[in-house]
Short mmCIF file of C-alpha atoms in Angstrom, two decimals:
data_model
loop_
_atom_site.label_atom_id
_atom_site.label_comp_id
_atom_site.label_asym_id
_atom_site.label_seq_id
_atom_site.Cartn_x
_atom_site.Cartn_y
_atom_site.Cartn_z
CA MET T 859 0.00 0.00 0.00
CA THR T 860 1.34 3.44 -0.95
CA VAL T 861 1.75 5.77 2.01
CA GLU T 862 0.77 9.39 1.48
CA ARG T 863 3.84 11.56 1.94
CA ALA T 864 4.33 15.27 2.35
CA LEU T 865 6.25 15.42 -0.90
CA PRO T 866 9.07 17.93 -1.26
CA ARG T 867 8.71 20.48 -4.02
CA ARG T 868 12.38 20.47 -5.01
CA VAL T 869 15.32 18.21 -4.16
CA ALA T 870 18.99 19.06 -4.65
CA VAL T 871 20.97 15.89 -5.37
CA LEU T 872 24.76 16.04 -5.06
CA SER T 873 26.99 13.63 -6.99
CA VAL T 874 30.35 15.38 -7.09
CA HIS T 875 32.65 12.80 -8.62
CA THR T 876 30.49 11.12 -11.21
CA SER T 877 27.49 12.09 -13.31
CA PRO T 878 24.34 9.99 -13.80
CA THR T 879 24.78 10.69 -17.51
CA GLU T 880 28.01 8.69 -17.63
CA GLN T 881 28.12 5.07 -18.80
CA PRO T 882 28.48 2.67 -15.83
CA GLY T 883 31.36 0.23 -16.08
CA THR T 884 34.33 2.50 -16.56
CA GLY T 885 36.09 5.32 -14.76
CA ASP T 886 34.20 6.13 -11.57
CA ALA T 887 30.79 5.30 -13.04
CA GLY T 888 28.99 2.33 -11.56
CA GLY T 889 25.95 1.36 -9.55
CA MET T 890 25.75 4.77 -7.87
CA ASN T 891 25.19 6.42 -11.25
CA VAL T 892 22.28 4.06 -11.90
CA TYR T 893 20.87 4.73 -8.42
CA VAL T 894 20.98 8.52 -8.81
CA ALA T 895 19.45 8.47 -12.30
CA GLN T 896 16.69 5.97 -11.56
CA THR T 897 15.49 7.59 -8.34
CA ALA T 898 15.67 11.11 -9.79
CA VAL T 899 13.53 10.15 -12.78
CA ARG T 900 10.94 8.49 -10.57
CA MET T 901 10.76 11.47 -8.24
CA ALA T 902 10.26 13.73 -11.25
CA ARG T 903 7.35 11.54 -12.33
CA ARG T 904 5.79 12.30 -8.96
CA GLY T 905 5.92 16.04 -9.74
CA ILE T 906 9.07 16.76 -7.72
CA GLU T 907 11.71 18.98 -9.32
CA VAL T 908 15.10 17.29 -9.01
CA GLU T 909 18.38 19.06 -9.71
CA ILE T 910 21.52 16.91 -9.75
CA PHE T 911 24.81 18.74 -9.25
CA THR T 912 27.95 17.05 -10.58
CA ARG T 913 31.45 18.21 -11.50
CA ALA T 914 32.04 19.26 -15.10
CA THR T 915 34.69 17.08 -16.74
CA SER T 916 34.78 18.65 -20.20
CA SER T 917 34.72 22.17 -21.56
CA GLU T 918 32.26 20.92 -24.15
CA GLN T 919 29.62 19.91 -21.60
CA PRO T 920 26.54 22.13 -21.53
CA ALA T 921 25.65 23.86 -18.28
CA THR T 922 22.62 21.60 -17.87
CA VAL T 923 21.17 18.42 -19.33
CA GLU T 924 17.61 17.18 -18.91
CA LEU T 925 17.73 13.61 -17.62
CA ALA T 926 13.92 13.45 -17.87
CA PRO T 927 11.14 16.02 -17.63
CA GLY T 928 11.56 17.51 -14.15
CA ALA T 929 15.02 16.02 -13.54
CA THR T 930 17.99 18.21 -14.51
CA VAL T 931 21.73 17.56 -14.31
CA ARG T 932 23.84 20.67 -13.60
CA PHE T 933 27.56 20.55 -14.43
CA VAL T 934 29.58 22.65 -12.01
CA ALA T 935 33.06 23.90 -12.96
CA ALA T 936 35.46 22.93 -10.19
CA GLY T 937 39.13 22.50 -11.04
CA PRO T 938 40.59 21.22 -14.32
CA PHE T 939 38.04 19.57 -16.56
CA GLU T 940 40.14 16.46 -17.09
CA GLY T 941 42.82 14.48 -15.32
CA LEU T 942 41.38 14.55 -11.80
CA GLY T 943 40.67 11.30 -9.97
CA LYS T 944 38.56 10.91 -6.84
CA ASP T 945 41.62 11.31 -4.63
CA ASP T 946 42.27 14.74 -6.17
CA LEU T 947 38.75 16.05 -5.65
CA PRO T 948 38.88 17.08 -1.96
CA SER T 949 40.97 20.07 -3.04
CA GLN T 950 38.14 21.15 -5.37
CA LEU T 951 35.26 20.89 -2.91
CA CYS T 952 35.35 24.60 -2.07
CA ALA T 953 34.96 25.49 -5.75
CA PHE T 954 32.21 22.93 -6.21
CA THR T 955 30.35 24.13 -3.11
CA ALA T 956 30.54 27.72 -4.34
CA GLY T 957 28.96 26.66 -7.63
CA VAL T 958 26.12 24.86 -5.87
CA LEU T 959 25.44 27.77 -3.52
CA ARG T 960 25.45 30.26 -6.40
CA ALA T 961 22.83 28.17 -8.24
CA GLU T 962 20.52 28.32 -5.22
CA ALA T 963 21.19 32.03 -4.67
CA ARG T 964 19.56 32.81 -8.02
CA HIS T 965 16.21 31.80 -6.53
CA GLU T 966 14.14 33.07 -3.66
CA PRO T 967 15.05 31.71 -0.19
CA GLY T 968 13.76 28.22 0.52
CA TRP T 969 14.08 27.00 -3.06
CA TYR T 970 15.11 23.45 -2.12
CA ASP T 971 13.37 21.35 0.52
CA VAL T 972 15.96 18.56 0.87
CA VAL T 973 19.60 17.94 0.01
CA HIS T 974 20.51 14.34 -0.84
CA SER T 975 24.25 13.66 -1.13
CA HIS T 976 25.80 10.54 -2.65
CA TYR T 977 29.31 9.41 -1.56
CA TRP T 978 31.38 11.16 1.06
CA LEU T 979 32.69 13.92 -1.22
CA SER T 980 29.12 15.03 -1.89
CA GLY T 981 28.34 14.74 1.80
CA GLN T 982 30.98 17.37 2.56
CA VAL T 983 29.24 19.76 0.16
CA GLY T 984 25.79 18.77 1.39
CA TRP T 985 26.73 19.49 4.98
CA LEU T 986 27.55 23.12 4.10
CA ALA T 987 24.54 23.53 1.84
CA ARG T 988 22.27 22.17 4.57
CA ASP T 989 23.48 24.80 7.02
CA ARG T 990 23.30 27.61 4.45
CA TRP T 991 19.83 26.73 3.17
CA GLY T 992 18.25 25.58 6.42
CA VAL T 993 17.04 22.25 5.03
CA PRO T 994 17.81 18.64 6.04
CA LEU T 995 20.69 16.62 4.62
CA VAL T 996 20.03 13.01 3.59
CA HIS T 997 23.21 11.08 2.80
CA SER T 998 23.91 7.81 0.98
CA ALA T 999 27.49 6.54 1.41
CA HIS T 1000 27.36 3.77 -1.24
CA THR T 1001 30.77 2.54 -0.08
CA LEU T 1002 32.54 2.97 3.25
CA ALA T 1003 36.30 3.45 3.53
CA LYS T 1004 36.67 1.48 6.77
CA VAL T 1005 34.87 -1.48 5.20
CA LYS T 1006 36.91 -1.28 1.98
CA ASN T 1007 40.19 -1.08 3.89
CA ALA T 1008 39.28 -4.18 5.88
CA ALA T 1009 38.79 -6.18 2.67
CA LEU T 1010 41.48 -4.87 0.31
CA ALA T 1011 42.53 -6.90 -2.68
CA GLU T 1012 46.19 -7.89 -2.69
CA GLY T 1013 48.27 -4.96 -3.89
CA ASP T 1014 45.40 -2.48 -3.73
CA THR T 1015 45.86 0.91 -2.07
CA PRO T 1016 43.99 1.68 1.18
CA GLU T 1017 41.53 4.56 1.19
CA PRO T 1018 43.26 7.77 2.34
CA ARG T 1019 42.94 9.27 5.80
CA VAL T 1020 41.21 12.35 4.39
CA ARG T 1021 38.32 10.14 3.34
CA LEU T 1022 38.14 8.41 6.72
CA ILE T 1023 37.90 11.78 8.46
CA GLY T 1024 35.44 13.11 5.87
CA GLU T 1025 33.12 10.14 6.28
CA ASP T 1026 33.13 10.51 10.06
CA GLN T 1027 32.14 14.16 9.68
CA VAL T 1028 29.30 13.47 7.24
CA VAL T 1029 27.91 10.63 9.36
CA ALA T 1030 27.86 12.95 12.38
CA GLU T 1031 26.15 15.78 10.46
CA ALA T 1032 23.57 14.10 8.22
CA ASP T 1033 19.93 14.26 9.26
CA ARG T 1034 19.29 10.87 7.69
CA LEU T 1035 21.78 8.18 6.63
CA VAL T 1036 20.51 5.82 3.94
CA ALA T 1037 22.06 2.34 3.99
CA ASN T 1038 21.53 -0.18 1.20
CA THR T 1039 21.25 -3.17 3.52
CA GLU T 1040 20.97 -4.00 7.20
CA ILE T 1041 24.62 -5.05 7.00
CA GLU T 1042 25.64 -1.58 5.86
CA SER T 1043 23.43 -0.03 8.53
CA LYS T 1044 25.20 -2.11 11.16
CA GLN T 1045 28.58 -1.03 9.77
CA LEU T 1046 27.55 2.63 10.08
CA LEU T 1047 26.54 2.08 13.69
CA GLU T 1048 29.56 0.02 14.73
CA LEU T 1049 32.37 1.58 12.69
CA TYR T 1050 31.16 5.19 12.50
CA ASP T 1051 29.10 5.55 15.67
CA ALA T 1052 26.06 6.59 13.62
CA ASP T 1053 22.84 7.53 15.41
CA PRO T 1054 20.43 4.58 14.95
CA ASN T 1055 17.49 7.01 15.03
CA ARG T 1056 18.88 8.77 11.97
CA THR T 1057 19.83 5.62 10.04
CA VAL T 1058 17.42 3.93 7.64
CA THR T 1059 17.84 0.89 5.38
CA ILE T 1060 16.50 1.26 1.84
CA PRO T 1061 17.54 -1.40 -0.72
CA PRO T 1062 18.30 -0.28 -4.28
CA GLY T 1063 16.16 -1.53 -7.11
CA VAL T 1064 16.36 -2.88 -10.63
CA ASP T 1065 14.61 -1.74 -13.80
CA THR T 1066 12.57 -4.85 -14.52
CA ASP T 1067 11.04 -3.25 -17.61
CA ARG T 1068 14.49 -3.38 -19.20
CA PHE T 1069 16.21 -6.24 -17.37
CA ARG T 1070 14.04 -9.29 -17.95
CA PRO T 1071 14.43 -12.80 -19.38
CA GLY T 1072 14.63 -12.99 -23.15
CA ASP T 1073 15.94 -14.86 -26.16
CA ARG T 1074 19.35 -16.31 -25.21
CA ALA T 1075 20.09 -17.50 -28.74
CA ALA T 1076 19.44 -14.02 -30.15
CA ALA T 1077 21.66 -12.44 -27.47
CA ARG T 1078 24.48 -14.84 -28.32
CA ALA T 1079 24.09 -14.23 -32.01
CA GLU T 1080 24.38 -10.49 -31.35
CA LEU T 1081 27.65 -11.10 -29.46
CA GLU T 1082 28.85 -13.65 -32.03
CA ILE T 1083 28.95 -16.44 -29.46
CA ASP T 1084 28.03 -20.01 -30.45
CA ALA T 1085 24.58 -21.10 -29.37
CA ASP T 1086 25.94 -24.18 -27.55
CA ALA T 1087 28.75 -22.34 -25.72
CA LEU T 1088 29.03 -22.31 -21.94
CA VAL T 1089 29.26 -18.62 -21.10
CA LEU T 1090 30.60 -17.04 -17.91
CA ALA T 1091 30.35 -13.25 -17.70
CA PHE T 1092 31.77 -10.39 -15.66
CA VAL T 1093 30.19 -6.93 -15.92
CA GLY T 1094 31.69 -3.88 -14.23
CA ARG T 1095 34.72 -1.70 -13.71
CA ILE T 1096 38.10 -3.33 -14.27
CA GLN T 1097 39.88 -2.81 -10.96
CA ARG T 1098 41.24 -4.98 -8.16
CA LEU T 1099 38.27 -4.24 -5.91
CA LYS T 1100 35.92 -5.89 -8.42
CA ALA T 1101 38.33 -8.86 -8.86
CA PRO T 1102 37.63 -9.84 -12.49
CA ASP T 1103 40.95 -11.73 -12.36
CA VAL T 1104 39.29 -14.26 -10.05
CA LEU T 1105 36.88 -15.23 -12.83
CA LEU T 1106 39.71 -15.65 -15.35
CA ARG T 1107 41.75 -17.76 -12.94
CA ALA T 1108 38.73 -19.91 -12.05
CA ALA T 1109 37.93 -20.39 -15.74
CA ALA T 1110 41.51 -21.52 -16.34
CA GLU T 1111 41.13 -23.97 -13.46
CA LEU T 1112 37.93 -25.36 -14.98
CA LEU T 1113 39.68 -25.86 -18.31
CA ALA T 1114 42.60 -27.60 -16.57
CA ARG T 1115 40.21 -29.92 -14.77
CA THR T 1116 38.08 -30.61 -17.85
CA PRO T 1117 40.09 -30.11 -21.07
CA SER T 1118 37.02 -31.01 -23.13
CA LEU T 1119 35.58 -27.59 -22.25
CA ARG T 1120 38.23 -25.98 -24.44
CA GLY T 1121 36.54 -24.45 -27.45
CA ARG T 1122 33.17 -24.37 -25.72
CA LEU T 1123 33.79 -22.29 -22.59
CA VAL T 1124 33.56 -18.54 -23.24
CA VAL T 1125 34.40 -15.87 -20.65
CA VAL T 1126 32.91 -12.46 -21.40
CA VAL T 1127 34.39 -9.42 -19.63
CA ALA T 1128 32.35 -6.24 -20.21
CA GLY T 1129 33.80 -3.09 -18.66
CA GLY T 1130 36.61 -0.56 -18.65
CA PRO T 1131 39.52 0.28 -16.36
CA SER T 1132 38.81 2.21 -13.18
CA GLY T 1133 40.56 3.16 -9.96
CA SER T 1134 43.74 1.12 -9.52
CA GLY T 1135 42.99 -0.50 -12.88
CA LEU T 1136 43.81 2.75 -14.70
CA ALA T 1137 47.49 2.16 -13.96
CA GLU T 1138 47.40 -1.26 -15.59
CA PRO T 1139 44.70 -1.11 -18.31
CA THR T 1140 45.92 -4.24 -20.13
CA SER T 1141 46.44 -6.38 -17.04
CA LEU T 1142 43.48 -8.70 -17.72
CA HIS T 1143 44.54 -9.27 -21.32
CA GLU T 1144 48.02 -10.12 -20.06
CA LEU T 1145 46.59 -12.43 -17.41
CA ALA T 1146 44.48 -14.27 -20.00
CA ALA T 1147 47.62 -14.82 -22.08
CA GLU T 1148 49.59 -15.95 -19.02
CA LEU T 1149 46.85 -18.44 -18.14
CA GLY T 1150 46.67 -19.70 -21.72
CA ILE T 1151 42.98 -18.85 -22.13
CA THR T 1152 43.13 -15.92 -24.57
CA ASP T 1153 41.06 -17.88 -27.07
CA SER T 1154 38.31 -18.35 -24.46
CA VAL T 1155 38.00 -14.71 -23.32
CA ARG T 1156 36.00 -11.96 -25.02
CA PHE T 1157 36.69 -8.41 -23.86
CA LEU T 1158 33.89 -5.92 -24.47
CA PRO T 1159 33.77 -2.17 -23.75
CA PRO T 1160 31.27 -0.91 -21.15
CA ARG T 1161 27.75 -1.43 -22.40
CA GLY T 1162 24.45 0.15 -21.44
CA GLY T 1163 20.79 -0.25 -22.26
CA ASP T 1164 19.77 -3.17 -24.43
CA GLU T 1165 23.40 -4.00 -25.21
CA LEU T 1166 23.98 -4.72 -21.51
CA VAL T 1167 20.81 -6.79 -21.37
CA SER T 1168 22.21 -8.93 -24.18
CA VAL T 1169 25.35 -9.71 -22.15
CA TYR T 1170 23.27 -10.88 -19.19
CA ARG T 1171 20.95 -12.96 -21.37
CA ALA T 1172 23.82 -14.54 -23.29
CA ALA T 1173 25.50 -15.74 -20.09
CA ASP T 1174 24.87 -19.04 -18.36
CA VAL T 1175 26.35 -17.59 -15.18
CA VAL T 1176 27.34 -14.05 -14.16
CA ALA T 1177 30.23 -13.81 -11.70
CA VAL T 1178 30.48 -11.02 -9.11
CA PRO T 1179 33.79 -11.78 -7.34
CA SER T 1180 34.17 -8.35 -5.66
CA HIS T 1181 36.16 -7.85 -2.47
CA ASN T 1182 33.47 -5.44 -1.30
CA GLU T 1183 30.02 -4.40 -2.54
CA SER T 1184 27.61 -2.21 -0.62
CA PHE T 1185 24.86 -3.97 -2.60
CA GLY T 1186 25.77 -5.27 -6.06
CA LEU T 1187 23.42 -4.01 -8.76
CA VAL T 1188 25.10 -6.19 -11.40
CA ALA T 1189 23.95 -9.28 -9.48
CA LEU T 1190 20.40 -7.96 -9.38
CA GLU T 1191 20.33 -6.99 -13.06
CA ALA T 1192 21.68 -10.38 -14.13
CA GLN T 1193 19.10 -12.24 -12.07
CA ALA T 1194 16.31 -10.03 -13.44
CA CYS T 1195 17.37 -11.35 -16.87
CA GLY T 1196 17.01 -14.90 -15.56
CA THR T 1197 20.74 -15.56 -15.23
CA PRO T 1198 22.09 -17.23 -12.06
CA VAL T 1199 24.90 -15.47 -10.21
CA VAL T 1200 28.01 -16.68 -8.40
CA ALA T 1201 29.14 -13.94 -6.01
CA THR T 1202 31.43 -13.33 -3.09
CA ARG T 1203 29.83 -13.52 0.33
CA VAL T 1204 30.54 -9.87 1.16
CA GLY T 1205 28.61 -6.66 1.82
CA GLY T 1206 25.14 -6.59 0.31
CA LEU T 1207 25.61 -9.55 -2.05
CA PRO T 1208 24.00 -12.05 0.37
CA VAL T 1209 20.91 -9.82 0.11
CA ALA T 1210 21.09 -9.36 -3.66
CA VAL T 1211 21.53 -13.12 -4.23
CA ALA T 1212 19.21 -15.76 -2.79
CA GLU T 1213 21.84 -18.34 -1.92
CA GLY T 1214 21.22 -21.80 -3.33
CA ARG T 1215 18.09 -20.62 -5.15
CA SER T 1216 19.05 -17.79 -7.52
CA GLY T 1217 22.80 -18.27 -7.30
CA LEU T 1218 25.74 -19.32 -5.18
CA LEU T 1219 27.89 -17.42 -2.70
CA VAL T 1220 31.61 -18.08 -2.24
CA THR T 1221 33.46 -17.19 0.94
CA GLY T 1222 36.75 -15.55 0.01
CA HIS T 1223 38.64 -15.68 -3.26
CA ASP T 1224 40.31 -19.07 -3.29
CA ILE T 1225 40.45 -20.02 -6.96
CA SER T 1226 39.65 -23.67 -6.29
CA ASP T 1227 36.50 -22.64 -4.41
CA TRP T 1228 35.45 -20.38 -7.26
CA ALA T 1229 36.08 -23.09 -9.83
CA ASP T 1230 33.99 -25.48 -7.71
CA ALA T 1231 31.06 -23.03 -7.53
CA LEU T 1232 31.16 -22.14 -11.22
CA GLY T 1233 31.54 -25.80 -12.10
CA GLU T 1234 28.45 -26.72 -10.08
CA LEU T 1235 26.37 -24.64 -12.48
CA VAL T 1236 28.39 -25.10 -15.69
CA PHE T 1237 27.97 -28.87 -15.53
CA ASP T 1238 24.35 -28.90 -14.36
CA PRO T 1239 22.07 -27.25 -16.96
CA ALA T 1240 18.95 -28.49 -15.16
CA ARG T 1241 20.00 -26.65 -12.00
CA ARG T 1242 20.77 -23.51 -13.99
CA GLU T 1243 17.31 -23.69 -15.50
CA ARG T 1244 15.66 -24.01 -12.09
CA MET T 1245 17.71 -21.11 -10.76
CA SER T 1246 16.82 -18.99 -13.77
CA GLY T 1247 13.14 -18.75 -12.85
CA VAL T 1248 13.90 -18.13 -9.19
CA ALA T 1249 16.49 -15.49 -10.10
CA ALA T 1250 13.98 -13.44 -12.09
CA ALA T 1251 11.36 -13.72 -9.35
CA HIS T 1252 13.91 -12.77 -6.67
CA ALA T 1253 15.02 -9.69 -8.61
CA HIS T 1254 11.39 -8.57 -8.95
CA ARG T 1255 11.28 -8.16 -5.17
CA PHE T 1256 13.45 -5.08 -5.71
CA SER T 1257 12.21 -2.12 -7.72
CA TRP T 1258 13.25 1.50 -8.16
CA ASP T 1259 9.68 2.56 -7.46
CA ARG T 1260 9.89 0.97 -4.00
CA THR T 1261 13.30 2.52 -3.43
CA THR T 1262 12.03 5.95 -4.43
CA GLU T 1263 8.93 5.67 -2.25
CA ALA T 1264 11.10 4.74 0.73
CA LEU T 1265 13.46 7.66 0.02
CA LEU T 1266 10.52 10.05 -0.02
CA GLY T 1267 9.54 8.67 3.37
CA ALA T 1268 13.06 9.32 4.65
CA TYR T 1269 12.93 12.86 3.26
CA ASP T 1270 9.61 13.46 5.03
CA GLU T 1271 10.97 12.18 8.34
CA ALA T 1272 14.16 14.22 7.96
CA ARG T 1273 12.20 17.39 7.24
CA ALA T 1274 9.94 16.86 10.24
CA ALA T 1275 12.89 16.21 12.55
CA PHE T 1276 14.78 19.19 11.13
CA ARG T 1277 11.81 21.51 11.72
CA HIS T 1278 11.43 20.20 15.26
CA ARG T 1279 15.08 20.85 16.08
CA ALA T 1280 14.89 24.31 14.51
CA GLY T 1281 11.87 25.08 16.67
CA GLY T 1282 9.86 26.39 13.75
CA SER T 1283 8.10 25.40 10.57
CA ARG T 1284 8.98 25.71 6.94
#
């Protein structure tokens, strides 16, 4: 049943380091981009004006882009247009904040009703905007530095101290903290001393109008993959955190165990370098050659829309071997297409995957364990078929409409609490 909310008129959404207009799967674009875009569009459909502020990364970008009627992306000039990574952006937060405040200053006081920041960099800006505008700050972390540092991939660089301090500050200041799962909520409480009365769990969703079961043969024909191939797929950013190398190593192990798979097993890797992967953009190609499986691996650039759907549909199994995931939208999208998932038992993946029914969870990154799990499904088509139906049904439990409705509830509660603390009404 839909609960009647006191809907905000206008929401300022902050996404400093990555724009919802960017293609997920490369650079810093990933599940957060999907989250921001999907919820903004659905709020706009409810008659709420949504303005998304993000950093301009090209001199050719327009000042604004309409994401959908009522949802606008504003590109704020802050520092050099190109060549800045996330670790460089703290030095540009003053410039970004000034741009956001100037945009609001062009309107009458009280233009925005809520500020919703995504990722800690945006939270720093949102904290200042909240105080300047006299409206509540709702914050979504998406990933947490203390959690990432506790589960680093071998050779990966820990998150810097400036982020640890910044996250602590935002957690202390936000009027509502939105966690993707109960696990993340617990991490906020235990690792960041978050106020449980200001912390709410709202799972992300999946666009089931787009991501749904379809013609596997047609998807494979589009990707030029044989109809009778056994297809394992990885979708996402190419970086150590996401651990695509685990899939390649496990595939090599499967081929060593069962040489007859050679020529039939296909590993699809769809994504581009990001984070630590930018320093070694050809590392996966080199690993495939080192493992002797170059002929079995297909590398694809990041794909969106129907092209991404085709990758999910073409796969027999989608692997999500990440060292950390606050939720794991790839797992949800794959299952919505009827494709079972093998994922690491970390973060929100035990929520995104119904273990034993829509996919399998692997503890850790031991290659033998991953080969065992993938092999369970590769060699059992009947089990894959059973999981396929369950996977689609499981994914349908999550929707962006539900996520958006819950966010509007959090906004309403934050506004009420903010007014109460301010001792007045607005």
